[in-house]
Amino acid sequence: MSHPTAPTLDAQSASLPASSLWSKSPIIGALIGLLGLGGMFATGGFHGEGLFAYLVAYLFFFSLAMGALFFVVIQHATRAGWSVVVRRLAEILSMGFPALLVLFAPIAFGAHDLYHWTHLDVVATDPILKAKSGYLNMGFWLGRAIFYLVASSAYAWFFYSNSVKQDANGDLAYSHKTRGASYPALPVLALSVTFAAFDWSMSLDPHWFSTMFGVCFFAGGMIALLATLAIMGHSLKTTGPLAVVTTEHFHDIGKLLFGFTVFWSYVNFSQFMLIWYANIPEETTWFAHRWIEFGWDKFSIFLAIGHFALPFFFLMTRHTKRNKVTLLIASFWMLAMHYLDLFWQVMPTEQHHGPHFSAAHGLSMLMIGGFFFALVGVFLKKSSLVPVKDPRLSESLRFTNY
Amino acid sequence: MASTATTTSTWGILAEFDSAAEIFHACEKVRDAGFANWDAHTPFPVHGLDDAMGLKASKLPWVVLVVGLSGTFTGTALQYWVHNYAYKLVISGKPYFAWPAYVPVIFEMSILFSAFATIFSIMGFCRLPRWNHPIFGSARFEKASDDKFFISIESADPKFEATRTAEFLKGLGAKHVELVEEEA
């Protein structure tokens, strides 16, 4: 269809107003983060079981930032038009990576409490761990962790800063540059997220391995990002700067949320079924621990229903994806389920008598979430929340679903 | 060649437009005029034409959901019957009701049934297959897959009245309006 005048948007109306609560998020986030940090110290959360809780929270925000970065890179790689109005929000969320680089410290220093393979006396008498020690050793593990976080932070900054620079003059060269960089970024980030999941979560049980573990983690991260986009998008739409984000964009976010919920179930079930079918003790231990052996069977069933069956039927119809209230219910629910998914991955290593929550679970979420959103808040204020000079902006502004 | 006398009746009316924008606004007027048995024919999908035509949401998803779920049930029942009654075999030490092994087949059966439901429902809703359609009698209609845009209004429509409807369509900016005949 021909449009006599292409819709445009000015940077002023797409910027965060000072009256918005989001504009105070650097201060509020930092205060919540400090509260969490203090609480963790006060309750001895940086030792023993508290560290496992910290790892769950860390993986939650790491997967969210990874999801955001993947979202941005995929939009550039596919030259997507519909997503331009929500892309800046994902760019800003991916700028939480530098905070995660610092927040990795408790895991690095607490590795001895978390990871069995760091106990050199155990490794010396264990032929399996001995054979894996070329990969699972402190130096290489730490080097890899720094690589994932630095590479992700650098890519996040690259895509964010070039997008913001384009706001000034609308130079097409920025679009070409980000698109060109998106293709090599995909394998780098795919390997980073896969091996980060191996290193930080899978190696908690160092005898066990699954090549599907990384993609399961990635699926969870995309769910976290899409749910966050829906929640923050609706919040910032109400506040003003994202007034241009319409039901059509939320419908697409809802479709992707539904799609990645199915994808998560597909890869997780595939991982489970192949191990169950082959029935090799070396491989089945991990699931045996999450079933009756450690008293996690009810939790596993709850996760299968809550993370798959319920959202599958709830998000199937277009009406729930296009309605603000139902999309927000689904988004908050999926964020909670994503936390429980990571909880289910990490905690059975420590909790051999069924799942239980401790103060450290809440405090570590406050600490990491607070500092993460403090940094994200800085970038929320720094630029307009829509790439106002993006060449595909007008396509995005008038985007409709069939 | 001997010509056989065939009686024809008016199937409907066909109006030709030059651009997507013209047909878009014409569709809004036809919709607002309250016509029911009519359609738009364009060489490519036109954004927002569904709303301009006032089309209601398709019933197709509901058919697919119900038939798809019956595929889920069929896949489950088939395997349960085979493994627990018809042909009991112990396979790699698993119980007879080894549900995780059922899931791929249940999944595929749901997909298969959904795909069949989709394709056959579309054919049913569109009254396909058929050998011909009266609208193909119009030589100009060939342009519908090239660069022209058409609105057809059927004589079966309660508001249809050959001359008045033709005038109405001309008033909407149609470049050419013709009656389409069908064999009685």
XYZ file of N, CA, C and O in Angstrom, chain A residues 28-37 39-40 57 61 103 359-373:
120
model
N 17.313 3.782 42.495
C 16.519 2.742 43.147
C 17.204 1.395 42.999
O 17.319 0.622 43.964
N 17.702 1.099 41.773
C 18.381 -0.169 41.515
C 19.608 -0.334 42.396
O 19.824 -1.392 42.999
N 20.400 0.753 42.488
C 21.623 0.684 43.303
C 21.279 0.444 44.773
O 21.942 -0.344 45.455
N 20.212 1.118 45.260
C 19.818 0.933 46.660
C 19.359 -0.499 46.919
O 19.757 -1.125 47.911
N 18.536 -1.032 45.990
C 18.073 -2.410 46.146
C 19.263 -3.361 46.078
O 19.366 -4.316 46.861
N 20.191 -3.069 45.156
C 21.381 -3.901 45.018
C 22.204 -3.909 46.298
O 22.652 -4.959 46.760
N 22.370 -2.699 46.888
C 23.148 -2.602 48.134
C 22.445 -3.333 49.275
O 23.080 -4.003 50.092
N 21.108 -3.211 49.296
C 20.319 -3.926 50.301
C 20.563 -5.427 50.176
O 20.823 -6.125 51.179
N 20.514 -5.921 48.957
C 20.755 -7.347 48.715
C 22.166 -7.744 49.106
O 22.386 -8.782 49.740
N 23.124 -6.883 48.727
C 24.527 -7.164 49.045
C 24.738 -7.229 50.552
O 25.352 -8.171 51.076
N 22.444 -7.780 52.834
C 21.728 -8.950 53.322
C 22.530 -10.225 53.108
O 22.574 -11.100 53.985
N 23.161 -10.333 51.944
C 23.958 -11.520 51.644
C 25.121 -11.647 52.632
O 25.427 -12.729 53.130
N 20.521 -16.772 40.666
C 20.175 -15.387 40.346
C 21.084 -14.850 39.245
O 20.637 -14.134 38.342
N 19.943 -13.375 35.344
C 20.198 -12.098 34.673
C 21.178 -12.241 33.513
O 21.092 -11.503 32.525
N 29.722 -8.644 38.784
C 28.966 -9.502 39.695
C 29.381 -10.966 39.595
O 28.901 -11.808 40.354
N 16.713 -17.403 52.467
C 16.801 -15.948 52.324
C 17.760 -15.578 51.210
O 17.559 -14.595 50.486
N 18.825 -16.387 51.038
C 19.833 -16.067 50.023
C 19.237 -16.034 48.616
O 19.710 -15.284 47.759
N 18.192 -16.829 48.376
C 17.572 -16.812 47.048
C 16.980 -15.436 46.754
O 17.197 -14.878 45.683
N 16.242 -14.904 47.726
C 15.659 -13.585 47.535
C 16.707 -12.491 47.527
O 16.702 -11.612 46.666
N 17.635 -12.560 48.482
C 18.647 -11.504 48.612
C 19.547 -11.435 47.381
O 19.889 -10.345 46.908
N 19.923 -12.599 46.829
C 20.797 -12.566 45.651
C 20.057 -12.024 44.434
O 20.650 -11.339 43.597
N 18.738 -12.295 44.353
C 17.963 -11.711 43.243
C 17.904 -10.189 43.387
O 18.025 -9.463 42.404
N 17.709 -9.716 44.622
C 17.684 -8.266 44.861
C 19.030 -7.655 44.502
O 19.118 -6.607 43.852
N 20.106 -8.320 44.936
C 21.442 -7.768 44.724
C 21.758 -7.691 43.229
O 22.066 -6.617 42.701
N 21.681 -8.817 42.523
C 22.062 -8.815 41.111
C 21.055 -8.029 40.281
O 21.414 -7.216 39.433
N 19.758 -8.253 40.556
C 18.725 -7.522 39.824
C 18.842 -6.024 40.036
O 18.709 -5.242 39.095
N 19.103 -5.618 41.268
C 19.230 -4.196 41.580
C 20.371 -3.554 40.811
O 20.185 -2.543 40.129
N 21.550 -4.161 40.889
C 22.705 -3.585 40.199
C 22.543 -3.662 38.677
O 22.927 -2.742 37.946
N 21.943 -4.763 38.206
C 21.721 -4.916 36.761
C 20.822 -3.793 36.249
O 21.144 -3.109 35.275
N 19.690 -3.575 36.956
C 18.761 -2.548 36.482
C 19.238 -1.128 36.803
O 18.783 -0.174 36.176
